[in-house]
GROMACS .gro file of C-alpha atoms in nm:
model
  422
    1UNK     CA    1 -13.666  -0.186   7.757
    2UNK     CA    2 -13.837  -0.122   7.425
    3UNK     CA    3 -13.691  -0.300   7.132
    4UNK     CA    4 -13.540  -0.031   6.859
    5UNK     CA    5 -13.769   0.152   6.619
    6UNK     CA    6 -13.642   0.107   6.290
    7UNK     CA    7 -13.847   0.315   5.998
    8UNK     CA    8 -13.869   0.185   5.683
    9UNK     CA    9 -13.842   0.418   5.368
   10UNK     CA   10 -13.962   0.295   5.111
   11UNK     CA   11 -14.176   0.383   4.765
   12UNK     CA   12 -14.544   0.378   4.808
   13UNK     CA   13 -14.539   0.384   4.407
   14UNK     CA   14 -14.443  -0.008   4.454
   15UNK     CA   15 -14.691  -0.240   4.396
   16UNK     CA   16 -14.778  -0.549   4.180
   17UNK     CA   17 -15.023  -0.320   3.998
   18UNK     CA   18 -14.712  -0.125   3.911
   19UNK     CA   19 -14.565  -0.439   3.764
   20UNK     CA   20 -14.281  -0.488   4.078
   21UNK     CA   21 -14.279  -0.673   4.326
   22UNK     CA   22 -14.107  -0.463   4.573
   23UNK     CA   23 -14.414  -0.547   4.812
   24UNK     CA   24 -14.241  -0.892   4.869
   25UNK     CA   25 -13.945  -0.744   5.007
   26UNK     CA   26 -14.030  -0.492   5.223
   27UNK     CA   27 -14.281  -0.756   5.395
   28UNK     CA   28 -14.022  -1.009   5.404
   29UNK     CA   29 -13.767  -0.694   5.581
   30UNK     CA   30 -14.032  -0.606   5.848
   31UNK     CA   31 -14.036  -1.024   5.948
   32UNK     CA   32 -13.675  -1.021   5.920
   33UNK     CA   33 -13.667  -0.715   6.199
   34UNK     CA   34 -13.874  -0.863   6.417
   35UNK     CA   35 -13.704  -1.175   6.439
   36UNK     CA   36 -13.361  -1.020   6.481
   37UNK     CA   37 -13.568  -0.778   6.788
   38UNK     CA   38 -13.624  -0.454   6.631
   39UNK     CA   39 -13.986  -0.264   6.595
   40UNK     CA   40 -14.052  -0.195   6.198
   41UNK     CA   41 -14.220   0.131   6.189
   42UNK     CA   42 -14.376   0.211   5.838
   43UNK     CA   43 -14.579   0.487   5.724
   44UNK     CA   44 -14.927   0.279   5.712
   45UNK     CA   45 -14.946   0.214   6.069
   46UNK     CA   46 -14.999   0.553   6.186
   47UNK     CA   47 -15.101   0.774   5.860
   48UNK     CA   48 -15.453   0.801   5.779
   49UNK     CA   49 -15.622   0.935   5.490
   50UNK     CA   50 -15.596   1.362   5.504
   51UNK     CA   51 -15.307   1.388   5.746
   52UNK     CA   52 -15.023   1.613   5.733
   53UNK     CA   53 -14.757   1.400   5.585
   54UNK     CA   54 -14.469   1.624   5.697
   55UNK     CA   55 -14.575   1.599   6.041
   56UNK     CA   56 -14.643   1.289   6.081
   57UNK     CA   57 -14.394   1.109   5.968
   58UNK     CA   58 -14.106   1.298   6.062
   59UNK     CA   59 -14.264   1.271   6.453
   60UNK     CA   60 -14.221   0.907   6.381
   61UNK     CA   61 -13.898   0.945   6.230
   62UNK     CA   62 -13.769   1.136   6.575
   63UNK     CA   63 -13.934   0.854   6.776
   64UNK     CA   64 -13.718   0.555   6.596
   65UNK     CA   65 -13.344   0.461   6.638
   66UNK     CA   66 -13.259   0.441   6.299
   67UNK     CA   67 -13.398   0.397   5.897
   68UNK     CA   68 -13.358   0.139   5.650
   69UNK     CA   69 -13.426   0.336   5.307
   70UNK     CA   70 -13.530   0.052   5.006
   71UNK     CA   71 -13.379   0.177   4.748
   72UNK     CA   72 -13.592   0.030   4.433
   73UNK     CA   73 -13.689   0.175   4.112
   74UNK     CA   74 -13.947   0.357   4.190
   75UNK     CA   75 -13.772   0.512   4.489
   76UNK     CA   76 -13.520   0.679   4.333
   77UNK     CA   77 -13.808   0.900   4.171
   78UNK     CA   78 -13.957   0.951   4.517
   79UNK     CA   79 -13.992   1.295   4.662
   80UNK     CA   80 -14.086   1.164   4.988
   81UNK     CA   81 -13.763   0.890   5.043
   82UNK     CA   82 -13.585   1.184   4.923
   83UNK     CA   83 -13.719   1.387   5.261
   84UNK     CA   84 -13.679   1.110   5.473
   85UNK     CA   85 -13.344   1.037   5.385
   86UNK     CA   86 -13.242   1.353   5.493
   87UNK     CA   87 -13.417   1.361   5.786
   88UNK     CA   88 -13.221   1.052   5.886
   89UNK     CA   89 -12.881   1.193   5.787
   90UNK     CA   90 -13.000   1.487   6.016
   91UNK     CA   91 -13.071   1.237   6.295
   92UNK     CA   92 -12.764   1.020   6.198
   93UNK     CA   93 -12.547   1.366   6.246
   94UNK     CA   94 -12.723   1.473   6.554
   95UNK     CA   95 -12.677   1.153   6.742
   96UNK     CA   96 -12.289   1.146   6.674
   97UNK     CA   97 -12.434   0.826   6.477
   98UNK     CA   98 -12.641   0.665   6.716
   99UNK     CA   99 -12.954   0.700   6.468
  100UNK     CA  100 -12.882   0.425   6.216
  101UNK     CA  101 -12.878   0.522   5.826
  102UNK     CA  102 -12.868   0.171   5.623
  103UNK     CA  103 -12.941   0.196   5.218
  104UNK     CA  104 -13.029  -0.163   5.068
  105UNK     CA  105 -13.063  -0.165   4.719
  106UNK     CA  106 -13.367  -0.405   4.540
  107UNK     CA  107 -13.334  -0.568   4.261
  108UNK     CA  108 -13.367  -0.350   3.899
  109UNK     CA  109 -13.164  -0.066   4.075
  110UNK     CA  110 -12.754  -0.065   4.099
  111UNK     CA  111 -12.537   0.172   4.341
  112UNK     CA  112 -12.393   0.356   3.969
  113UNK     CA  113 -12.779   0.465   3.925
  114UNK     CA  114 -12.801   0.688   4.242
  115UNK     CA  115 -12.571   0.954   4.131
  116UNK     CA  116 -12.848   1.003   3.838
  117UNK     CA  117 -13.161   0.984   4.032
  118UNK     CA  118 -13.372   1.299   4.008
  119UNK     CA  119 -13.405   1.322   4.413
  120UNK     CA  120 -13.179   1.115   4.540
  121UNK     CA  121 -12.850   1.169   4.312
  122UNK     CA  122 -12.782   1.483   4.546
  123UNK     CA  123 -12.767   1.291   4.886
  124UNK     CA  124 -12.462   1.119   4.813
  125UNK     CA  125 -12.594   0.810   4.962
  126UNK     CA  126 -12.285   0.630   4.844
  127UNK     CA  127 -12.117   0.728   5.192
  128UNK     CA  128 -12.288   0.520   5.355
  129UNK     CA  129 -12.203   0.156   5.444
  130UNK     CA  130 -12.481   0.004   5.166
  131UNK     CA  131 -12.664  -0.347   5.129
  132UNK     CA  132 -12.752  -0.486   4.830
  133UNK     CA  133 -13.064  -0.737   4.806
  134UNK     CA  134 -12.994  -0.947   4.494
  135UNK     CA  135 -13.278  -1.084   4.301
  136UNK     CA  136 -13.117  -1.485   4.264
  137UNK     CA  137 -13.172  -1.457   4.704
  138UNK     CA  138 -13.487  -1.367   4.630
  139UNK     CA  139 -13.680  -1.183   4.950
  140UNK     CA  140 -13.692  -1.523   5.116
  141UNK     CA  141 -13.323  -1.444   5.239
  142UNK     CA  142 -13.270  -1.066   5.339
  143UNK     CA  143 -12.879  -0.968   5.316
  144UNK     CA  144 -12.657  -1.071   5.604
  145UNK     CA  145 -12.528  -0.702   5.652
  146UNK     CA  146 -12.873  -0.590   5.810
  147UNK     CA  147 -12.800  -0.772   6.058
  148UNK     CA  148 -12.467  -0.705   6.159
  149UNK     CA  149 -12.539  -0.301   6.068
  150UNK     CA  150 -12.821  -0.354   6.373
  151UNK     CA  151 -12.645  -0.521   6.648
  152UNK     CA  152 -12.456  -0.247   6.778
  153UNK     CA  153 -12.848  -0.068   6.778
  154UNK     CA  154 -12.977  -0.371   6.937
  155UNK     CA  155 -12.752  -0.409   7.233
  156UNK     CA  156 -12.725  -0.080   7.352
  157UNK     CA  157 -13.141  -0.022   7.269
  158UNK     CA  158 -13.161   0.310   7.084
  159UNK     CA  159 -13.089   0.690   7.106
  160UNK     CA  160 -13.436   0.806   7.287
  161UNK     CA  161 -13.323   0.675   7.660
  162UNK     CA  162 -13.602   0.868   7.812
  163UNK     CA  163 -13.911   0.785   7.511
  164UNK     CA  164 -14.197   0.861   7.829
  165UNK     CA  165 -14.055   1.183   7.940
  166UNK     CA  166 -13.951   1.324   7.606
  167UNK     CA  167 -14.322   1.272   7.515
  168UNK     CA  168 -14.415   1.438   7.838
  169UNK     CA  169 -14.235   1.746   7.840
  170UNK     CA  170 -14.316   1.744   7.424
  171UNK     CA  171 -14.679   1.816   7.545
  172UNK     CA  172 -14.592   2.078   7.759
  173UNK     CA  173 -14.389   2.250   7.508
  174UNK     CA  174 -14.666   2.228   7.237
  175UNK     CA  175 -14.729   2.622   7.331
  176UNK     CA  176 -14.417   2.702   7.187
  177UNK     CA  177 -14.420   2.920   6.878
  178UNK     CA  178 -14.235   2.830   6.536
  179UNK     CA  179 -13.993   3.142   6.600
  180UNK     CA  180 -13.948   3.044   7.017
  181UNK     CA  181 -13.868   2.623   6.870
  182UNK     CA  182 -13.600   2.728   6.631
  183UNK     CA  183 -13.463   2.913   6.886
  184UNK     CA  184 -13.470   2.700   7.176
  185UNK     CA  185 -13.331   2.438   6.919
  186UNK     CA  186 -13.045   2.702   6.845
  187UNK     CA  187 -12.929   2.760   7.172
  188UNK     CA  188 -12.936   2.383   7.269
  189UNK     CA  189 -12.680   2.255   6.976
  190UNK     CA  190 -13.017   2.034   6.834
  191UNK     CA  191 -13.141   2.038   6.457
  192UNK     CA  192 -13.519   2.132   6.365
  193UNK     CA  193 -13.751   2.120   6.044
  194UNK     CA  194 -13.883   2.461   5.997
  195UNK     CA  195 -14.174   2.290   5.840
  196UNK     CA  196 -14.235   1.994   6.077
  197UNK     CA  197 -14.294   2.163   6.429
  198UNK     CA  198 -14.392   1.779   6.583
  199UNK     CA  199 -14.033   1.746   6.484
  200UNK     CA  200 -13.908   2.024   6.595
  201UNK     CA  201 -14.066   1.966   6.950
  202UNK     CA  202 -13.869   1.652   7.035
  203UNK     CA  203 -13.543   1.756   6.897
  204UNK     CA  204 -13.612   2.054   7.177
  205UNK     CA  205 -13.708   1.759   7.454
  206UNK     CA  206 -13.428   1.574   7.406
  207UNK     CA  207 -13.211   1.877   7.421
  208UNK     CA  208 -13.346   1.979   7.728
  209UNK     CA  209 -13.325   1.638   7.885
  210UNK     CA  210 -12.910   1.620   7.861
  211UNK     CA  211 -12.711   1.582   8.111
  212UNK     CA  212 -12.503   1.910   8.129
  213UNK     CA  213 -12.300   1.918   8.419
  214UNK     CA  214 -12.106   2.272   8.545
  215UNK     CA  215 -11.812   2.344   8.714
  216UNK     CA  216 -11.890   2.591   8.985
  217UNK     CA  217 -12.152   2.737   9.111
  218UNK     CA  218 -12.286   3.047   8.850
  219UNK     CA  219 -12.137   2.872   8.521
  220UNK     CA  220 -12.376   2.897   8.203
  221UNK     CA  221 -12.465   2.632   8.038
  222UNK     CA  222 -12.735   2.564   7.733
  223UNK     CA  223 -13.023   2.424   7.947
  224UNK     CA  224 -13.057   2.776   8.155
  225UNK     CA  225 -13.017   2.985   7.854
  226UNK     CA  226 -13.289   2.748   7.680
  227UNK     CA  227 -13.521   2.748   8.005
  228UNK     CA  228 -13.526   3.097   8.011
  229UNK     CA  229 -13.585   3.173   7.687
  230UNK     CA  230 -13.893   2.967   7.642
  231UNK     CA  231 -14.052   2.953   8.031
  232UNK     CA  232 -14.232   3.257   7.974
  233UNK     CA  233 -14.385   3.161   7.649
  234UNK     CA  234 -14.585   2.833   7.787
  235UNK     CA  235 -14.932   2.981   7.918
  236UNK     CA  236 -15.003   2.704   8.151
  237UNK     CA  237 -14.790   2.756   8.529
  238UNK     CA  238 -14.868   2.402   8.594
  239UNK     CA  239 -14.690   2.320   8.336
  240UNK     CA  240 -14.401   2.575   8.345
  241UNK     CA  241 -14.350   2.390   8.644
  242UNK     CA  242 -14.372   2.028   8.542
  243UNK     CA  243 -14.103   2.120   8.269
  244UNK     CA  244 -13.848   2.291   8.566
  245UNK     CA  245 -13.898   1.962   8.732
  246UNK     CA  246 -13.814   1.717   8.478
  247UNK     CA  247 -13.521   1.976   8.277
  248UNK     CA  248 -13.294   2.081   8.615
  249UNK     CA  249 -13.255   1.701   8.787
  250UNK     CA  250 -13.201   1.562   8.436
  251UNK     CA  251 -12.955   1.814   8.350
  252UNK     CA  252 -12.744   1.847   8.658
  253UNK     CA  253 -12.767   1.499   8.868
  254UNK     CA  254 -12.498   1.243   8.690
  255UNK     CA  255 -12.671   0.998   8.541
  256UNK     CA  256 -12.399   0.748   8.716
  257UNK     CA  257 -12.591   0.848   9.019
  258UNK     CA  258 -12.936   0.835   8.865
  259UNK     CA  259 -12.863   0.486   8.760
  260UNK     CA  260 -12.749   0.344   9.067
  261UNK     CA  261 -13.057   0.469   9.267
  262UNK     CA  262 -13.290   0.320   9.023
  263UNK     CA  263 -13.123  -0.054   8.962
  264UNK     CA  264 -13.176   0.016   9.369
  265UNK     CA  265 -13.544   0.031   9.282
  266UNK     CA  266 -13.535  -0.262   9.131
  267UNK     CA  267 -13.374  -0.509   9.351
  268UNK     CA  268 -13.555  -0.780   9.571
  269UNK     CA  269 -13.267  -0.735   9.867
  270UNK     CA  270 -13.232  -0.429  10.116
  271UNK     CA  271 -13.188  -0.105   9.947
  272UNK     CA  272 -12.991   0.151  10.102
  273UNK     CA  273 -12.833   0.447   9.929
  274UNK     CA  274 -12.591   0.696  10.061
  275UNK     CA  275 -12.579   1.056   9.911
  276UNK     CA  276 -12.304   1.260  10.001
  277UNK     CA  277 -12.496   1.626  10.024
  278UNK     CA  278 -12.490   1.911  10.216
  279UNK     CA  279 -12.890   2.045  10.093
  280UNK     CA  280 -13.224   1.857  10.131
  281UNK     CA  281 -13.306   1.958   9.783
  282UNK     CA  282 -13.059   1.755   9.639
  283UNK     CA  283 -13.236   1.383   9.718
  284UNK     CA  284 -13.559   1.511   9.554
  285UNK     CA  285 -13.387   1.541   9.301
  286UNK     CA  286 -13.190   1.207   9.265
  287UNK     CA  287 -13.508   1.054   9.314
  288UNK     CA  288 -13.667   1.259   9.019
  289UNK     CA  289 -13.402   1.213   8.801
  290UNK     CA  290 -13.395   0.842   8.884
  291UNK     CA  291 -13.739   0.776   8.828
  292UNK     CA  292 -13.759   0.814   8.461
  293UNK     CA  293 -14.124   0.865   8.429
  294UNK     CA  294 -14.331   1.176   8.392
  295UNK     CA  295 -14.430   1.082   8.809
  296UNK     CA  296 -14.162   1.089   9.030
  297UNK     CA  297 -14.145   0.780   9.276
  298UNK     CA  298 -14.333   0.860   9.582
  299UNK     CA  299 -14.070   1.018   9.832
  300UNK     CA  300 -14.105   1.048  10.234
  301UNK     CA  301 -13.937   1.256  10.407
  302UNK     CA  302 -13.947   1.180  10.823
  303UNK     CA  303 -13.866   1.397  11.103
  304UNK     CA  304 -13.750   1.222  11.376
  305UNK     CA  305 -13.693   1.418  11.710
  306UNK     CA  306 -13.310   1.353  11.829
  307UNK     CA  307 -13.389   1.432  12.181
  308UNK     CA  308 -13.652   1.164  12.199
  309UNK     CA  309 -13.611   0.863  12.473
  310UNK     CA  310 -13.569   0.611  12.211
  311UNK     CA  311 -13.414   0.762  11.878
  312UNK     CA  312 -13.468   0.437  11.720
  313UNK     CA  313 -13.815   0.340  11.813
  314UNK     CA  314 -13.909   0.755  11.701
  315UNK     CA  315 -13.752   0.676  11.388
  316UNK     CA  316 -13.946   0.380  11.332
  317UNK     CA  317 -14.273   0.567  11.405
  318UNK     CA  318 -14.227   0.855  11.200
  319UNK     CA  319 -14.153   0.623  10.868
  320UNK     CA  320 -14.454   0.461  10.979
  321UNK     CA  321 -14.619   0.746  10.983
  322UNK     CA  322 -14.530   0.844  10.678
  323UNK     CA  323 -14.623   0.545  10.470
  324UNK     CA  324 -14.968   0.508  10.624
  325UNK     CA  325 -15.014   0.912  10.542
  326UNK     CA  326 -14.930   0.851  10.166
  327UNK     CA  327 -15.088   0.507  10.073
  328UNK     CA  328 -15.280   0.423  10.364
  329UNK     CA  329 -15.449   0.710  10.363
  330UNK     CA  330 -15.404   0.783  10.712
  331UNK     CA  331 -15.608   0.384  10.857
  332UNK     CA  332 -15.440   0.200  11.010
  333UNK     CA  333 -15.321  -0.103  10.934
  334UNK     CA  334 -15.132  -0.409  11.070
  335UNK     CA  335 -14.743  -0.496  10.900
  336UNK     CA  336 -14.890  -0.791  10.669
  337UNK     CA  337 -15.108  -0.550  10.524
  338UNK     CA  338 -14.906  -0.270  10.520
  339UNK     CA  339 -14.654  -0.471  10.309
  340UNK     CA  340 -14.907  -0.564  10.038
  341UNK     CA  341 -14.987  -0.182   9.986
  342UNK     CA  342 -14.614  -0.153   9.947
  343UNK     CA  343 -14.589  -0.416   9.704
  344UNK     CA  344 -14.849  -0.286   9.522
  345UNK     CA  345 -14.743   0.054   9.514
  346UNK     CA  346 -14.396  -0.043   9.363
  347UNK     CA  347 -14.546  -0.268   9.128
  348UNK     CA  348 -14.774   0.042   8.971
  349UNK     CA  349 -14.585   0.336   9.048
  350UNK     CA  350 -14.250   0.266   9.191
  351UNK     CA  351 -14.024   0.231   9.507
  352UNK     CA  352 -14.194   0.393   9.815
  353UNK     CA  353 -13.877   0.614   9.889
  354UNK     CA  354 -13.771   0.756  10.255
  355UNK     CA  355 -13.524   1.040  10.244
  356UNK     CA  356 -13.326   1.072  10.586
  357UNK     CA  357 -13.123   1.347  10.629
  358UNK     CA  358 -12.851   1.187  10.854
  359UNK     CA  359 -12.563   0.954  10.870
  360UNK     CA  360 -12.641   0.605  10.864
  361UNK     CA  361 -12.613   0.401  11.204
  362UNK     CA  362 -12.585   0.002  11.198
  363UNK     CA  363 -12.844  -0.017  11.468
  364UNK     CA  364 -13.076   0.228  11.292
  365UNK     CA  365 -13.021   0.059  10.963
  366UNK     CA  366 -13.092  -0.321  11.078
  367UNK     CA  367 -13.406  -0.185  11.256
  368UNK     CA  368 -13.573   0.007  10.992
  369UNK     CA  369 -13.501  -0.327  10.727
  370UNK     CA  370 -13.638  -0.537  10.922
  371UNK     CA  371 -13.982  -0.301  10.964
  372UNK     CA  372 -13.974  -0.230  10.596
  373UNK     CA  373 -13.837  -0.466  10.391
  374UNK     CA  374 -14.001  -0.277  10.099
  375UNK     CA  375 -13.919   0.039  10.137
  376UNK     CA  376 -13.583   0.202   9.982
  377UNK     CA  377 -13.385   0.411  10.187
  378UNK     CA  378 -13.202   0.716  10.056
  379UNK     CA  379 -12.953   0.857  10.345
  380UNK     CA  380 -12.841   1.199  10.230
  381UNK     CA  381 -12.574   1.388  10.464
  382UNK     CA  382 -12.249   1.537  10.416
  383UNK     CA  383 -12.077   1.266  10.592
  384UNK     CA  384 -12.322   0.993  10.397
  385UNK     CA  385 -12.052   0.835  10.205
  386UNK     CA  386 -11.764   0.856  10.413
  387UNK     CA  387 -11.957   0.645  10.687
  388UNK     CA  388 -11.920   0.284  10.795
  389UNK     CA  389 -12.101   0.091  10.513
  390UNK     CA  390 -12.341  -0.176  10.577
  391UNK     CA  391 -12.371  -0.465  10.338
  392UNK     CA  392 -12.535  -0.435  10.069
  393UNK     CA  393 -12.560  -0.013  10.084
  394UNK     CA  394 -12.416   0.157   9.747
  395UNK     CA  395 -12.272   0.498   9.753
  396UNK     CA  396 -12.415   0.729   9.485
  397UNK     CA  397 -12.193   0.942   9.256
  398UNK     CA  398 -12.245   1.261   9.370
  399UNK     CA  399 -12.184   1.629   9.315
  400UNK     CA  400 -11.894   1.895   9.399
  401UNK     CA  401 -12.037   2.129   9.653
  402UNK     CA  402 -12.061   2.406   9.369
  403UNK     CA  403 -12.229   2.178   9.185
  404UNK     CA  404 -12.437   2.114   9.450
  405UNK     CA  405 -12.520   2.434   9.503
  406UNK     CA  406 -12.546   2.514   9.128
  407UNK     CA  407 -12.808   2.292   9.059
  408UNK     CA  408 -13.048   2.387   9.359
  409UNK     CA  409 -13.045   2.751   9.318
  410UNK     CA  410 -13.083   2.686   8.971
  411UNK     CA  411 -13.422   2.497   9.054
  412UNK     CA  412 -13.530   2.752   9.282
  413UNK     CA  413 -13.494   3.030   9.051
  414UNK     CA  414 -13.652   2.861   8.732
  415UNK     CA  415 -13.942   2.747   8.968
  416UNK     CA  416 -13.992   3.156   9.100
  417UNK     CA  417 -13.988   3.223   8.716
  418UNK     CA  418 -14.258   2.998   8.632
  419UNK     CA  419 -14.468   3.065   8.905
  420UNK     CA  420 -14.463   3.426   8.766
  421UNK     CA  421 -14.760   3.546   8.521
  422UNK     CA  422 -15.057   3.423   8.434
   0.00000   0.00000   0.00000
């Protein structure tokens, strides 16, 4: 996983010519964030000269998992810390304090100043657990309290779970108007910048993106009132339809579930899940959900006959069949190669996935392993996980059958609605 993105706010009024040497710390900070395994995001690696600073940074800000604000002199006359401590408290708030908020004080400034400061004296910044950098350390030896503020960031990896889907479905949102954002934003629970729309966008993807489970079939929720509020505003059906997709299977499958299949994805041994469900829907979209990408893993679907001589041998054929169709491009080819295409598939795109829609069977199950050691099985039937297990299969959490139900028609309907118009 990505190491956390930590911004840091600082005053670009700081510099030896200014008779500080602020400089010195903030270089010695970034080294001291790499080394504890953190990402240092600052302001000069991705502005450039006649940008829109608004935009710009606070995208960045939405992208990291928390902000380290230098508090020196010449910061507590800065507009701009001013603006991006707030948009940090707004993160901070909106992340039930996920987003880390971490003040460190630089030499030539004491915590009794900030209530005085012409920008920051408002914020209150003295609710926050502070650091102070004394000037006898010297920046040589950063305060011990970074540290420990960032562990509890560093272990669990950050707030943005899903960083290349948000950034997906962020593009395909980029229609939306100022007016449809805030409202989107509104009906989701998420906070927006009027002025920063960049901002704006990704506070709406991650809103989208949450897992919102219902109770029975035809419960509201957030996500369908949001969906259909701002479907009919993106011009592009393609992408009306990328963004039902990505929003229903991340919304509605548990991510329990979603988790299981994928650590599935990943492991070197036979890979077998069972899905208790009643629709054929409903594996697509594990699978989707699972995936975490902006491409879903490639997914097979065989039809084996049940009145065929050899139910076994058929089944065999037809997930044959399907593999050569989808990588092999309908050649032939023998099982050594067949397994390198495999491999290499996984490798660039993901597990090769083969949805049956039947119990497992011990006989079946041995069979189709030993054929396709790379391939990972998804067995989705209503009797799925109450059948005998074999070793080494893991039952995925599943859904009530109103929830089921719930979260397919759901998909159908959105996908009718954004197949309508232009």
């Amino acid at each position: 996983m990505a190491p956390p993105r930590i911004f840091l706010s600082h005053s670009s009024q700081c510099t030896p010519e200014a008779g500080c040497d602020c400089r010195d710390y903030l270089h010695a900070l970034r080294a001291h964030l790499e080394d504890l395994g953190c990402e240092p995001v600052l302001d000069s690696g991705f502005l450039n000269g006649g940008d829109v600073w608004y935009g710009k940074v606070l995208t960045e800000l939405k992208k990291c998992h928390g902000m380290i604000i230098l508090l020196s002199p010449h910061a507590l006359d800065s507009y701009y810390v001013m603006v991006e401590a707030i948009v940090a408290d707004a993160e901070r708030a909106a992340t039930g304090d996920a987003f880390v908020v971490l003040p460190v004080t630089l030499p030539g400034v004491r915590r009794r100043q900030l209530p005085d400061s012409r920008w920051l004296g408002k914020l209150n910044l003295g609710r926050f657990d502070m650091a102070d950098w004394q000037k006898r350390y010297g920046p040589g030896k950063p305060p011990a309290k970074i540290a420990r503020a960032l562990r509890p960031l560093i272990e669990r990896q950050g707030s943005l779970p899903y960083p290349e889907v948000t950034d997906f479905l962020v593009d395909r949102i980029s229609d939306l108007s100022d007016a449809a954002l805030e409202h989107t934003a509104e009906i989701l629970g998420v906070a927006t910048f009027a002025y920063a729309r960049s901002h704006s966008r990704y506070a709406v993807a991650q809103g989208l993106l949450v897992e919102r489970p219902v109770e029975h079939v035809g419960d509201s929720c957030a996500m369908r009132r949001a969906v259909k509020h701002l479907l009919p505003k993106v011009r592009s059906r393609d992408h009306r339809q990328e963004i039902v997709d990505l929003v229903v299977p991340f919304a509605r499958v548990p991510k329990e579930g979603a988790d299981q299949l994928r650590l599935m994805g990943k492991a070197a041994g036979d890979r077998v899940a069972l899905l208790e469900s009643t629709l054929k829907e409903t594996a697509d979209m594990y699978v989707r959900r699972a995936s975490e990408a902006p491409d879903s893993w490639l997914v097979g679907k065989p039809a084996p006959r049940h009145d065929a001589v050899d139910f076994v041998e058929g089944v065999i054929a037809e997930v044959r069949g399907c593999v050569l169709d989808a990588i092999g491009f309908g050649m032939d080819h023998d099982d050594d190669t067949l397994r390198r295409l495999l491999a290499r598939h996984e490798a660039e795109s993901g597990p090769f996935t083969i949805v049956l829609y039947q119990p497992p069977d011990t006989e079946l199950l041995d069979r189709l392993l030993l054929a396709f050691p790379r391939l990972l099985f998804v067995f989705a039937h209503e009797q799925a996980a109450v059948a005998r297990r074999r070793k080494g299969s893991v039952r995925l959490a599943g859904l009530t059958p109103g929830q089921e139900q719930d979260m397919v028609i759901t998909h159908w309907e959105f996908r009718r609605l954004a197949a309508a118009g232009q």
